[in-house]
Structure formats: C-alpha cells, structure tokens
Amino acid sequence: MKNKGPSSQSYIAQSGQAVVEYLLLLAVVVSLIASITGIIKERFLGDLDNCTGANQSIACNLKSLITPGQFRYFKVRR
C-alpha cells in the first residue's frame, strides 16, 4: 500500500484543534468587547440622575446645555 499523506485520524484531530482555537479566540474577543462597552457606558453616559460638578460625562454636559434653568433672559430696550 502506498502512503498518500496524513491519515484521516490526524486530519480530524488537527481540524478539531483549529475549531477549539477559534472558539477560545471568540470567547476572548467577546469578553474584551463586553468590558470595553462597560467602560464606555460608565465614562460617556454616566448617571444622568446624578449630574454634579464632579461628573464630567458627555451626557451630563449635554444635559446641562439643554436644561432650561441654565438660560438667562434679557429684556430688549427700544
């Protein structure tokens, strides 16, 4: 009999290892994305109910721009 290359058992073991590696890589990427979205939510959105001077989130800054209590009214003299 002639040896035609790697046996089918070896090929199945190698493809199984590749699948396991891809699944582990996928798990790492998903965990990184989950942690990054948590950081983004905390830093950019913040707690809109607790917008104090110390809270410098983008959402609180936008809220302070839109809040009508921050406007000053002027009378125009003619």
mmCIF file of C-alpha atoms in Angstrom:
data_model
loop_
_atom_site.group_PDB
_atom_site.id
_atom_site.type_symbol
_atom_site.label_atom_id
_atom_site.label_comp_id
_atom_site.label_asym_id
_atom_site.label_seq_id
_atom_site.Cartn_x
_atom_site.Cartn_y
_atom_site.Cartn_z
ATOM 1 C CA MET A 1 0.000 0.000 0.000
ATOM 2 C CA LYS A 2 1.156 3.478 -0.768
ATOM 3 C CA ASN A 3 1.159 6.206 1.838
ATOM 4 C CA LYS A 4 -0.978 9.013 0.375
ATOM 5 C CA GLY A 5 -0.272 11.606 3.032
ATOM 6 C CA PRO A 6 -1.560 12.200 6.551
ATOM 7 C CA SER A 7 -4.112 9.756 7.819
ATOM 8 C CA SER A 8 -7.725 10.778 8.237
ATOM 9 C CA GLN A 9 -7.385 10.467 12.038
ATOM 10 C CA SER A 10 -4.575 13.030 12.058
ATOM 11 C CA TYR A 11 -6.573 15.396 9.816
ATOM 12 C CA ILE A 12 -9.643 15.187 12.070
ATOM 13 C CA ALA A 13 -7.529 15.887 15.167
ATOM 14 C CA GLN A 14 -5.951 18.941 13.512
ATOM 15 C CA SER A 15 -9.279 20.356 12.360
ATOM 16 C CA GLY A 16 -10.713 19.776 15.828
ATOM 17 C CA GLN A 17 -7.827 21.699 17.352
ATOM 18 C CA ALA A 18 -8.434 24.580 14.943
ATOM 19 C CA VAL A 19 -12.099 24.720 15.939
ATOM 20 C CA VAL A 20 -11.181 24.823 19.633
ATOM 21 C CA GLU A 21 -8.654 27.603 18.989
ATOM 22 C CA TYR A 22 -11.232 29.669 17.090
ATOM 23 C CA LEU A 23 -13.795 29.197 19.862
ATOM 24 C CA LEU A 24 -11.299 30.314 22.508
ATOM 25 C CA LEU A 25 -10.339 33.328 20.386
ATOM 26 C CA LEU A 26 -14.014 34.188 20.002
ATOM 27 C CA ALA A 27 -14.513 33.959 23.775
ATOM 28 C CA VAL A 28 -11.592 36.342 24.368
ATOM 29 C CA VAL A 29 -12.915 38.853 21.819
ATOM 30 C CA VAL A 30 -16.422 38.755 23.307
ATOM 31 C CA SER A 31 -15.080 39.321 26.825
ATOM 32 C CA LEU A 32 -12.961 42.267 25.627
ATOM 33 C CA ILE A 33 -15.937 43.852 23.868
ATOM 34 C CA ALA A 34 -18.105 43.395 26.963
ATOM 35 C CA SER A 35 -15.556 45.079 29.219
ATOM 36 C CA ILE A 36 -14.966 47.936 26.760
ATOM 37 C CA THR A 37 -18.684 48.657 26.413
ATOM 38 C CA GLY A 38 -18.965 48.792 30.202
ATOM 39 C CA ILE A 39 -16.176 51.364 30.361
ATOM 40 C CA ILE A 40 -17.724 53.402 27.557
ATOM 41 C CA LYS A 41 -21.110 53.379 29.244
ATOM 42 C CA GLU A 42 -19.612 54.494 32.552
ATOM 43 C CA ARG A 43 -17.405 57.272 31.193
ATOM 44 C CA PHE A 44 -19.510 58.693 28.389
ATOM 45 C CA LEU A 45 -23.073 58.188 29.527
ATOM 46 C CA GLY A 46 -22.658 58.266 33.291
ATOM 47 C CA ASP A 47 -25.575 58.611 35.684
ATOM 48 C CA LEU A 48 -27.992 61.200 34.306
ATOM 49 C CA ASP A 49 -29.822 61.423 37.641
ATOM 50 C CA ASN A 50 -26.637 62.441 39.432
ATOM 51 C CA CYS A 51 -25.095 65.193 37.305
ATOM 52 C CA THR A 52 -22.948 67.163 39.715
ATOM 53 C CA GLY A 53 -19.921 69.325 39.040
ATOM 54 C CA ALA A 54 -17.612 66.353 39.529
ATOM 55 C CA ASN A 55 -19.400 64.272 36.905
ATOM 56 C CA GLN A 56 -17.795 65.158 33.568
ATOM 57 C CA SER A 57 -19.594 62.658 31.340
ATOM 58 C CA ILE A 58 -20.675 63.735 27.886
ATOM 59 C CA ALA A 59 -24.327 63.036 28.634
ATOM 60 C CA CYS A 60 -24.284 65.294 31.720
ATOM 61 C CA ASN A 61 -22.566 68.061 29.759
ATOM 62 C CA LEU A 62 -25.241 67.848 27.054
ATOM 63 C CA LYS A 63 -27.971 67.784 29.670
ATOM 64 C CA SER A 64 -26.592 70.941 31.284
ATOM 65 C CA LEU A 65 -26.645 72.679 27.886
ATOM 66 C CA ILE A 66 -30.271 71.732 27.234
ATOM 67 C CA THR A 67 -31.702 72.320 30.718
ATOM 68 C CA PRO A 68 -33.843 75.498 30.609
ATOM 69 C CA GLY A 69 -32.782 76.559 34.117
ATOM 70 C CA GLN A 70 -29.349 77.396 32.761
ATOM 71 C CA PHE A 71 -30.575 80.143 30.393
ATOM 72 C CA ARG A 72 -30.644 83.827 31.282
ATOM 73 C CA TYR A 73 -33.404 86.018 29.942
ATOM 74 C CA PHE A 74 -32.773 89.578 28.804
ATOM 75 C CA LYS A 75 -35.192 92.358 28.070
ATOM 76 C CA VAL A 76 -34.533 94.267 24.905
ATOM 77 C CA ARG A 77 -34.907 98.020 25.359
ATOM 78 C CA ARG A 78 -36.193 100.015 22.424
#
